[in-house]
Amino acid sequence: MKKKILILSGGISKERLISLDTGYQVAKELKKNGYRVKISEPDSNLQKNIKIFRPNIIFNALHGQFGEDGYIQTILERYNIPYTHSDAISSSIAMDKEISKKIFIKNKIKTPKFVTYSYDIKISNLIKKVKKKFKFPVIVKPINEGSSVNVFICNEKNIVKIINSIKNYKKIMIEEFIGGREIQVAIMGKMKLGAIELKPKRKFYDYQAKYNVNARTKHIIPVDLTKKKMSELMNIAFKTHNLIGCSGVTRSDFKFLNGKFYLLEINTQPGMTKLSLVPEIAAHKGLSFIKLIEWILNDATKKR
Ligand SMILES: Nc1ncnc2c1ncn2[C@@H]1O[C@H](COP(=O)(O)OP(=O)(O)O)[C@@H](O)[C@H]1O
Ligand SMILES: [Mg+2]
């Protein structure tokens, strides 16, 4: 008898639509393969849905705040049902770009230089600090967001306006801008699954470049790197996955400039639509979408 899978998708984050897509694609694939599936929002109906459906495994298809940052994982622990991907602690560390970058630096993993800002000092003083530390352009981003939402390339002229426009975040980060290539790596448990390069036609790999096919971002696989560089890249992603204590599948986002890899972040809930990067890397390695999903489910079972 095939297992009963409850898929958590939607949620309240700015990545709600992506999560609904991930949930829908995973559900469709599982149903096609004989599983019994129920999709649930992570809201007040969740408890009732779990009670009535009695799933064997919960597939967490949420992205962003409340889905990827340890909050829902803490609630899921209470149900004593295996759930997919990373646990509460590693999710919350990975989602916090400031804490995770401090861990990267401590462990000699190269990451762009940064300062954080919580609207506590005068913005003019912040700009002075930024000018001392980096050259323009710089990157401004929230420390706890995803899908490039509210990520901006800023110059000296527009930085104040942009920082003021995202005041609703408790904390933001200003980073040195790293040009060069955009490469992302998937790690699957103990397996270094592979890499993919993105060539956006837009200024950077922003929300449109990620999800709008009309933005025509080029996906390049296999990535053109020497064997040595490829193995260096895989090792950094693998080390990071383990350092943060992640489980299941993760995707690490890098910039590659002048022979050096800069780790931007590690994602504990990578997108799982058929057009997402992890399924694409998996397919290139001969792992079908259903096999990838089944591996993730199986990993959840073994973990707890
Ligand atoms: N320091 C940086 N230098 C150059 N580009 C960056 C930098 N930080 C982010 N970006 C661009 O913005 C995208 C999203 O940034 P990232 O830190 O991965 O946040 P998110 O969690 O929103 O994906 C990256 O894939 C990259 O294209
Ligand atoms: Mg990213």
Short mmCIF file of N, CA and C in Angstrom, two decimals, residues 4 7 13 16 23 43 74 80 90 100 112 127 132 160 170 185 193-194 215 233 249 268 275 290:
data_model
loop_
_atom_site.label_atom_id
_atom_site.label_comp_id
_atom_site.label_asym_id
_atom_site.label_seq_id
_atom_site.Cartn_x
_atom_site.Cartn_y
_atom_site.Cartn_z
N LYS A 4 0.54 7.66 2.61
CA LYS A 4 -0.29 8.88 2.55
C LYS A 4 0.61 10.07 2.84
N ILE A 7 0.90 17.34 1.93
CA ILE A 7 1.81 18.37 1.40
C ILE A 7 1.43 19.73 1.98
N SER A 13 4.16 33.75 3.35
CA SER A 13 5.37 34.47 2.94
C SER A 13 5.19 35.12 1.57
N ARG A 16 4.62 32.77 -1.43
CA ARG A 16 3.42 31.94 -1.39
C ARG A 16 3.10 31.28 -2.75
N GLY A 23 3.99 22.80 -4.31
CA GLY A 23 3.04 21.85 -3.72
C GLY A 23 2.22 21.14 -4.77
N ASP A 43 -2.19 26.53 8.23
CA ASP A 43 -3.04 27.45 9.00
C ASP A 43 -3.81 26.68 10.07
N THR A 74 9.07 23.69 13.97
CA THR A 74 8.86 23.53 15.41
C THR A 74 7.46 23.00 15.68
N ASN A 80 4.77 14.59 15.73
CA ASN A 80 5.46 13.31 15.73
C ASN A 80 5.27 12.53 14.43
N SER A 90 18.38 24.05 12.05
CA SER A 90 19.17 24.33 10.84
C SER A 90 18.39 25.23 9.87
N SER A 100 24.14 32.94 9.23
CA SER A 100 24.79 31.91 8.40
C SER A 100 26.09 32.44 7.79
N PRO A 112 30.46 37.32 0.26
CA PRO A 112 30.67 38.76 0.08
C PRO A 112 30.72 39.50 1.43
N ILE A 127 25.54 55.11 5.61
CA ILE A 127 26.13 55.30 4.28
C ILE A 127 27.64 55.56 4.40
N LYS A 132 33.06 53.44 3.50
CA LYS A 132 34.38 53.06 4.01
C LYS A 132 34.69 51.62 3.64
N VAL A 160 19.68 55.38 -0.33
CA VAL A 160 18.88 55.82 0.82
C VAL A 160 17.41 55.53 0.56
N LYS A 170 12.91 43.97 9.87
CA LYS A 170 13.62 44.34 11.10
C LYS A 170 15.08 44.62 10.81
N VAL A 185 24.33 25.02 -6.45
CA VAL A 185 24.72 23.61 -6.24
C VAL A 185 23.68 22.89 -5.38
N LEU A 193 25.07 16.31 -5.52
CA LEU A 193 24.26 16.01 -6.70
C LEU A 193 24.77 16.70 -7.96
N GLY A 194 25.04 18.00 -7.90
CA GLY A 194 25.53 18.68 -9.10
C GLY A 194 25.29 20.17 -9.07
N ALA A 215 11.47 36.15 -19.28
CA ALA A 215 12.73 36.84 -18.94
C ALA A 215 13.92 36.10 -19.54
N LEU A 233 33.98 23.53 -5.74
CA LEU A 233 32.63 24.08 -5.57
C LEU A 233 31.72 23.10 -4.81
N VAL A 249 17.43 17.72 0.87
CA VAL A 249 18.07 18.42 -0.25
C VAL A 249 18.26 19.89 0.11
N THR A 268 17.25 25.78 2.43
CA THR A 268 16.84 24.47 2.97
C THR A 268 15.56 23.93 2.35
N LEU A 275 10.22 23.15 -13.22
CA LEU A 275 11.19 24.06 -13.83
C LEU A 275 12.23 24.56 -12.83
N ILE A 290 10.00 12.05 -9.90
CA ILE A 290 9.39 11.18 -8.87
C ILE A 290 10.45 10.52 -8.00
#
